[in-house]
Amino acid sequence: AQSVSQHNHHVILSEAASLELGCNYSYGGTVNLFWYVQYPGQHLQLLLKYFSGDPLVKGIKGFEAEFIKSKFSFNLRKPSVQWSDTAEYFCAVSPVPGGGNKLTFGTGTQLKVEL
Amino acid sequence: DTAVSQTPKYLVTQMGNDKSIKCEQNLGHDTMYWYKQDSKKFLKIMFSYNNKELIINETVPNRFSPKSPDKAHLNLHINSLELGDSAVYFCASSLETRLAGNNEQFFGPGTRLTVL
């Protein structure tokens, strides 16, 4: 079974600071990778996803993530955060093929951006 | 034009009661899911249905029973509620994904269940 680790549980940054959130997964085969965001009181929204091809993927709101297969990592980055980026960020994986699109989530990272 | 909707948004009930949460999607998807988010924000899949057929059934007490009357609806019925059932329950949907596993899941707004 797959598992996902997010090592940063709480991150506090000032506006305009750069962001990198770590995500590592454990699975013996090929996976699809996702980052979801949950703004306070809201539902989860997809930030970006990686299925194949260029390991550097760009998502919404200026976020990007890089898949490094040798490190089983899919870290999320943003060069300059804004106060509105305050949210909970979840990394998730699903196995390929099969698995019924079963998403396994990491424990999440709470990001707080201060003015 | 809500894509995935859930009712109710909040549910407060006593231990031992039976309750249901409803989920509907208007995206034309044929796969729907239920997730539980605990107090530490950890999200875990509970069930998945594809065209009314159960395809994922994680280790969930049999007090939880999903029901899919059609592919646009996936309801969650919980019998004999316990304190530990208190959580936020999210419904989600996606296109059919048995093989590729790469379709984005769209989440509903969540139902906050509090068992007293």
Tab-separated table of C-alpha atoms in Angstrom:
chain	number	residue	atom	x	y	z
A	1	ALA	CA	0.000	0.000	0.000
A	2	GLN	CA	1.120	3.517	-0.654
A	3	SER	CA	1.845	6.109	2.017
A	4	VAL	CA	2.598	9.822	1.938
A	5	SER	CA	4.704	11.897	4.315
A	6	GLN	CA	4.576	15.633	4.712
A	7	HIS	CA	7.321	16.634	7.091
A	8	ASN	CA	6.333	20.254	7.669
A	9	HIS	CA	3.201	20.283	9.778
A	10	HIS	CA	3.094	24.000	10.430
A	11	VAL	CA	4.820	26.693	8.408
A	12	ILE	CA	4.708	30.416	9.115
A	13	LEU	CA	6.014	32.830	6.502
A	14	SER	CA	5.951	36.527	5.862
A	15	GLU	CA	4.400	37.821	2.674
A	16	ALA	CA	6.765	37.677	-0.311
A	17	ALA	CA	8.816	34.887	1.238
A	18	SER	CA	9.476	31.786	-0.826
A	19	LEU	CA	7.703	28.553	-0.008
A	20	GLU	CA	8.717	24.945	-0.295
A	21	LEU	CA	6.607	22.188	1.235
A	22	GLY	CA	8.016	18.692	1.313
A	23	CYS	CA	6.185	15.568	0.181
A	24	ASN	CA	7.598	12.061	0.022
A	25	TYR	CA	5.727	8.939	-0.882
A	26	SER	CA	6.272	5.247	-0.497
A	27	TYR	CA	5.036	2.858	-3.170
A	28	GLY	CA	6.649	0.128	-5.224
A	29	GLY	CA	5.157	1.120	-8.538
A	30	THR	CA	4.125	4.091	-10.616
A	31	VAL	CA	1.997	6.772	-9.030
A	32	ASN	CA	0.114	9.877	-9.991
A	33	LEU	CA	0.816	12.832	-7.718
A	34	PHE	CA	-1.385	15.675	-6.573
A	35	TRP	CA	-1.336	18.747	-4.389
A	36	TYR	CA	-4.647	19.912	-2.969
A	37	VAL	CA	-5.321	23.065	-0.959
A	38	GLN	CA	-8.007	23.644	1.658
A	39	TYR	CA	-8.660	27.290	2.489
A	40	PRO	CA	-10.181	27.959	5.914
A	41	GLY	CA	-13.714	26.645	6.026
A	42	GLN	CA	-13.674	25.511	2.433
A	43	HIS	CA	-13.458	22.268	0.486
A	44	LEU	CA	-10.366	20.832	-1.114
A	45	GLN	CA	-9.270	22.233	-4.449
A	46	LEU	CA	-6.684	20.860	-6.820
A	47	LEU	CA	-3.524	22.971	-7.088
A	48	LEU	CA	-1.638	20.792	-9.535
A	49	LYS	CA	-1.049	17.212	-10.620
A	50	TYR	CA	1.641	15.085	-12.200
A	51	PHE	CA	0.900	12.053	-14.348
A	52	SER	CA	3.819	11.817	-16.769
A	53	GLY	CA	6.190	13.894	-18.876
A	54	ASP	CA	7.941	17.023	-17.628
A	55	PRO	CA	8.586	16.467	-13.925
A	56	LEU	CA	8.179	20.175	-13.234
A	57	VAL	CA	4.484	20.947	-13.216
A	58	LYS	CA	2.823	24.297	-12.861
A	59	GLY	CA	-0.487	24.769	-11.175
A	60	ILE	CA	-2.868	27.529	-10.271
A	61	LYS	CA	-2.021	30.664	-8.322
A	62	GLY	CA	1.678	30.537	-9.126
A	63	PHE	CA	2.361	27.184	-7.504
A	64	GLU	CA	4.636	24.573	-9.009
A	65	ALA	CA	5.929	21.167	-7.979
A	66	GLU	CA	8.801	18.981	-9.044
A	67	PHE	CA	8.661	15.221	-9.199
A	68	ILE	CA	12.009	13.640	-8.370
A	69	LYS	CA	11.549	9.935	-8.960
A	70	SER	CA	14.845	8.908	-7.382
A	71	LYS	CA	13.866	10.642	-4.156
A	72	PHE	CA	10.188	9.656	-4.242
A	73	SER	CA	9.446	13.330	-3.715
A	74	PHE	CA	6.960	15.853	-5.047
A	75	ASN	CA	7.713	19.134	-3.304
A	76	LEU	CA	5.463	22.146	-3.709
A	77	ARG	CA	6.980	25.564	-4.325
A	78	LYS	CA	5.951	29.170	-4.736
A	79	PRO	CA	8.497	31.945	-5.172
A	80	SER	CA	6.522	34.620	-3.333
A	81	VAL	CA	3.613	33.831	-1.035
A	82	GLN	CA	0.651	36.054	-0.328
A	83	TRP	CA	-1.540	36.394	2.741
A	84	SER	CA	-4.313	34.697	0.772
A	85	ASP	CA	-2.194	31.534	0.518
A	86	THR	CA	-2.923	30.824	4.186
A	87	ALA	CA	-4.433	27.347	4.034
A	88	GLU	CA	-3.887	23.659	4.613
A	89	TYR	CA	-1.922	21.904	1.859
A	90	PHE	CA	-2.236	18.207	1.150
A	91	CYS	CA	-0.039	16.007	-0.977
A	92	ALA	CA	-1.704	12.882	-2.378
A	93	VAL	CA	-0.839	9.899	-4.548
A	94	SER	CA	-2.804	7.328	-6.495
A	95	PRO	CA	-1.342	4.118	-7.937
A	96	VAL	CA	-1.047	3.354	-11.632
A	97	PRO	CA	-2.629	1.271	-12.953
A	98	GLY	CA	-5.718	0.258	-11.114
A	99	GLY	CA	-6.455	1.189	-7.546
A	100	GLY	CA	-9.749	2.744	-8.491
A	101	ASN	CA	-8.203	6.197	-8.279
A	102	LYS	CA	-7.699	5.680	-4.585
A	103	LEU	CA	-6.083	8.832	-3.281
A	104	THR	CA	-3.827	8.480	-0.280
A	105	PHE	CA	-3.250	11.802	1.434
A	106	GLY	CA	-0.424	13.071	3.547
A	107	THR	CA	-1.162	14.551	6.959
A	108	GLY	CA	-1.215	18.065	5.572
A	109	THR	CA	0.813	21.224	6.147
A	110	GLN	CA	-0.775	24.247	7.752
A	111	LEU	CA	0.628	27.364	6.101
A	112	LYS	CA	0.139	30.732	7.719
A	113	VAL	CA	1.271	33.813	5.835
A	114	GLU	CA	1.696	36.932	7.922
A	115	LEU	CA	1.442	40.466	6.610
B	1	ASP	CA	-24.032	25.650	-10.502
B	2	THR	CA	-22.558	23.755	-7.565
B	3	ALA	CA	-20.457	20.849	-8.817
B	4	VAL	CA	-20.478	18.561	-5.761
B	5	SER	CA	-22.983	19.329	-3.059
B	6	GLN	CA	-23.527	17.782	0.336
B	7	THR	CA	-26.335	18.056	2.845
B	8	PRO	CA	-26.401	18.866	5.621
B	9	LYS	CA	-23.405	21.121	6.154
B	10	TYR	CA	-23.533	20.629	9.914
B	11	LEU	CA	-24.957	17.689	11.811
B	12	VAL	CA	-25.095	17.498	15.593
B	13	THR	CA	-26.561	14.375	17.116
B	14	GLN	CA	-26.526	12.095	20.128
B	15	MET	CA	-24.604	8.859	20.486
B	16	GLY	CA	-26.558	5.865	19.296
B	17	ASN	CA	-28.571	7.730	16.697
B	18	ASP	CA	-28.688	6.869	12.994
B	19	LYS	CA	-27.989	9.623	10.477
B	20	SER	CA	-27.474	10.105	6.757
B	21	ILE	CA	-25.409	12.502	4.697
B	22	LYS	CA	-26.350	13.105	1.096
B	23	CYS	CA	-24.062	13.877	-1.815
B	24	GLU	CA	-24.887	14.885	-5.355
B	25	GLN	CA	-22.696	15.821	-8.286
B	26	ASN	CA	-23.746	17.476	-11.524
B	27	LEU	CA	-20.447	17.025	-13.351
B	28	GLY	CA	-21.489	13.904	-15.249
B	29	HIS	CA	-18.867	11.871	-13.390
B	30	ASP	CA	-19.373	8.190	-12.811
B	31	THR	CA	-17.133	7.680	-9.798
B	32	MET	CA	-17.892	9.039	-6.357
B	33	TYR	CA	-16.071	8.847	-3.036
B	34	TRP	CA	-16.470	9.410	0.669
B	35	TYR	CA	-13.559	10.675	2.778
B	36	LYS	CA	-13.292	11.260	6.512
B	37	GLN	CA	-11.207	14.151	7.852
B	38	ASP	CA	-10.428	13.846	11.533
B	39	SER	CA	-9.683	16.565	14.063
B	40	LYS	CA	-6.042	16.635	12.998
B	41	LYS	CA	-7.088	17.305	9.403
B	42	PHE	CA	-5.991	13.824	8.267
B	43	LEU	CA	-7.995	12.731	5.217
B	44	LYS	CA	-8.718	9.086	4.604
B	45	ILE	CA	-10.809	7.444	1.943
B	46	MET	CA	-13.733	5.376	3.123
B	47	PHE	CA	-15.604	4.260	0.014
B	48	SER	CA	-15.667	4.637	-3.735
B	49	TYR	CA	-18.452	3.825	-6.169
B	50	ASN	CA	-18.231	3.573	-9.934
B	51	ASN	CA	-21.554	3.546	-11.769
B	52	LYS	CA	-23.311	2.432	-8.599
B	53	GLU	CA	-20.805	-0.374	-8.020
B	54	LEU	CA	-18.672	-0.404	-4.877
B	55	ILE	CA	-14.991	-0.453	-5.886
B	56	ILE	CA	-13.166	0.776	-2.794
B	57	ASN	CA	-14.176	-0.221	0.690
B	58	GLU	CA	-11.535	0.630	3.236
B	59	THR	CA	-11.479	-0.714	6.758
B	60	VAL	CA	-14.558	1.075	7.934
B	61	PRO	CA	-16.975	-0.186	10.619
B	62	ASN	CA	-20.034	-1.790	9.085
B	63	ARG	CA	-22.114	0.847	10.861
B	64	PHE	CA	-21.201	2.948	7.823
B	65	SER	CA	-23.152	2.025	4.715
B	66	PRO	CA	-22.878	3.916	1.441
B	67	LYS	CA	-25.782	3.881	-0.949
B	68	SER	CA	-25.694	4.952	-4.575
B	69	PRO	CA	-29.171	5.203	-6.131
B	70	ASP	CA	-27.647	6.455	-9.380
B	71	LYS	CA	-24.243	7.583	-10.531
B	72	ALA	CA	-24.921	11.208	-9.585
B	73	HIS	CA	-25.638	10.419	-5.941
B	74	LEU	CA	-23.712	8.729	-3.165
B	75	ASN	CA	-25.232	8.868	0.281
B	76	LEU	CA	-23.622	7.810	3.532
B	77	HIS	CA	-25.712	6.249	6.252
B	78	ILE	CA	-24.267	5.802	9.722
B	79	ASN	CA	-25.903	3.593	12.329
B	80	SER	CA	-25.404	3.726	16.084
B	81	LEU	CA	-23.247	6.827	16.029
B	82	GLU	CA	-20.234	6.919	18.349
B	83	LEU	CA	-18.173	9.792	19.714
B	84	GLY	CA	-15.286	8.778	17.462
B	85	ASP	CA	-17.411	9.332	14.378
B	86	SER	CA	-17.162	13.075	14.927
B	87	ALA	CA	-15.309	14.425	11.905
B	88	VAL	CA	-15.774	16.252	8.643
B	89	TYR	CA	-17.001	13.978	5.874
B	90	PHE	CA	-16.174	14.932	2.310
B	91	CYS	CA	-17.795	13.606	-0.805
B	92	ALA	CA	-15.880	13.720	-4.092
B	93	SER	CA	-16.376	12.690	-7.698
B	94	SER	CA	-14.265	12.048	-10.765
B	95	LEU	CA	-14.397	10.520	-14.193
B	96	GLU	CA	-14.086	6.752	-14.445
B	97	THR	CA	-10.601	5.863	-13.348
B	98	ARG	CA	-10.199	2.175	-12.799
B	99	LEU	CA	-7.089	1.886	-14.883
B	100	ALA	CA	-5.322	5.190	-15.065
B	101	GLY	CA	-6.013	6.595	-11.641
B	102	ASN	CA	-5.250	10.035	-12.939
B	103	ASN	CA	-8.504	11.863	-12.931
B	104	GLU	CA	-8.911	14.864	-10.701
B	105	GLN	CA	-11.324	14.417	-7.857
B	106	PHE	CA	-13.708	17.274	-7.188
B	107	PHE	CA	-14.642	17.676	-3.571
B	108	GLY	CA	-17.834	18.791	-1.920
B	109	PRO	CA	-17.943	21.404	0.870
B	110	GLY	CA	-17.942	18.800	3.630
B	111	THR	CA	-20.350	17.836	6.394
B	112	ARG	CA	-19.185	18.506	9.945
B	113	LEU	CA	-20.605	15.731	12.112
B	114	THR	CA	-20.546	16.187	15.871
B	115	VAL	CA	-21.614	13.296	18.064
B	116	LEU	CA	-22.456	14.244	21.646
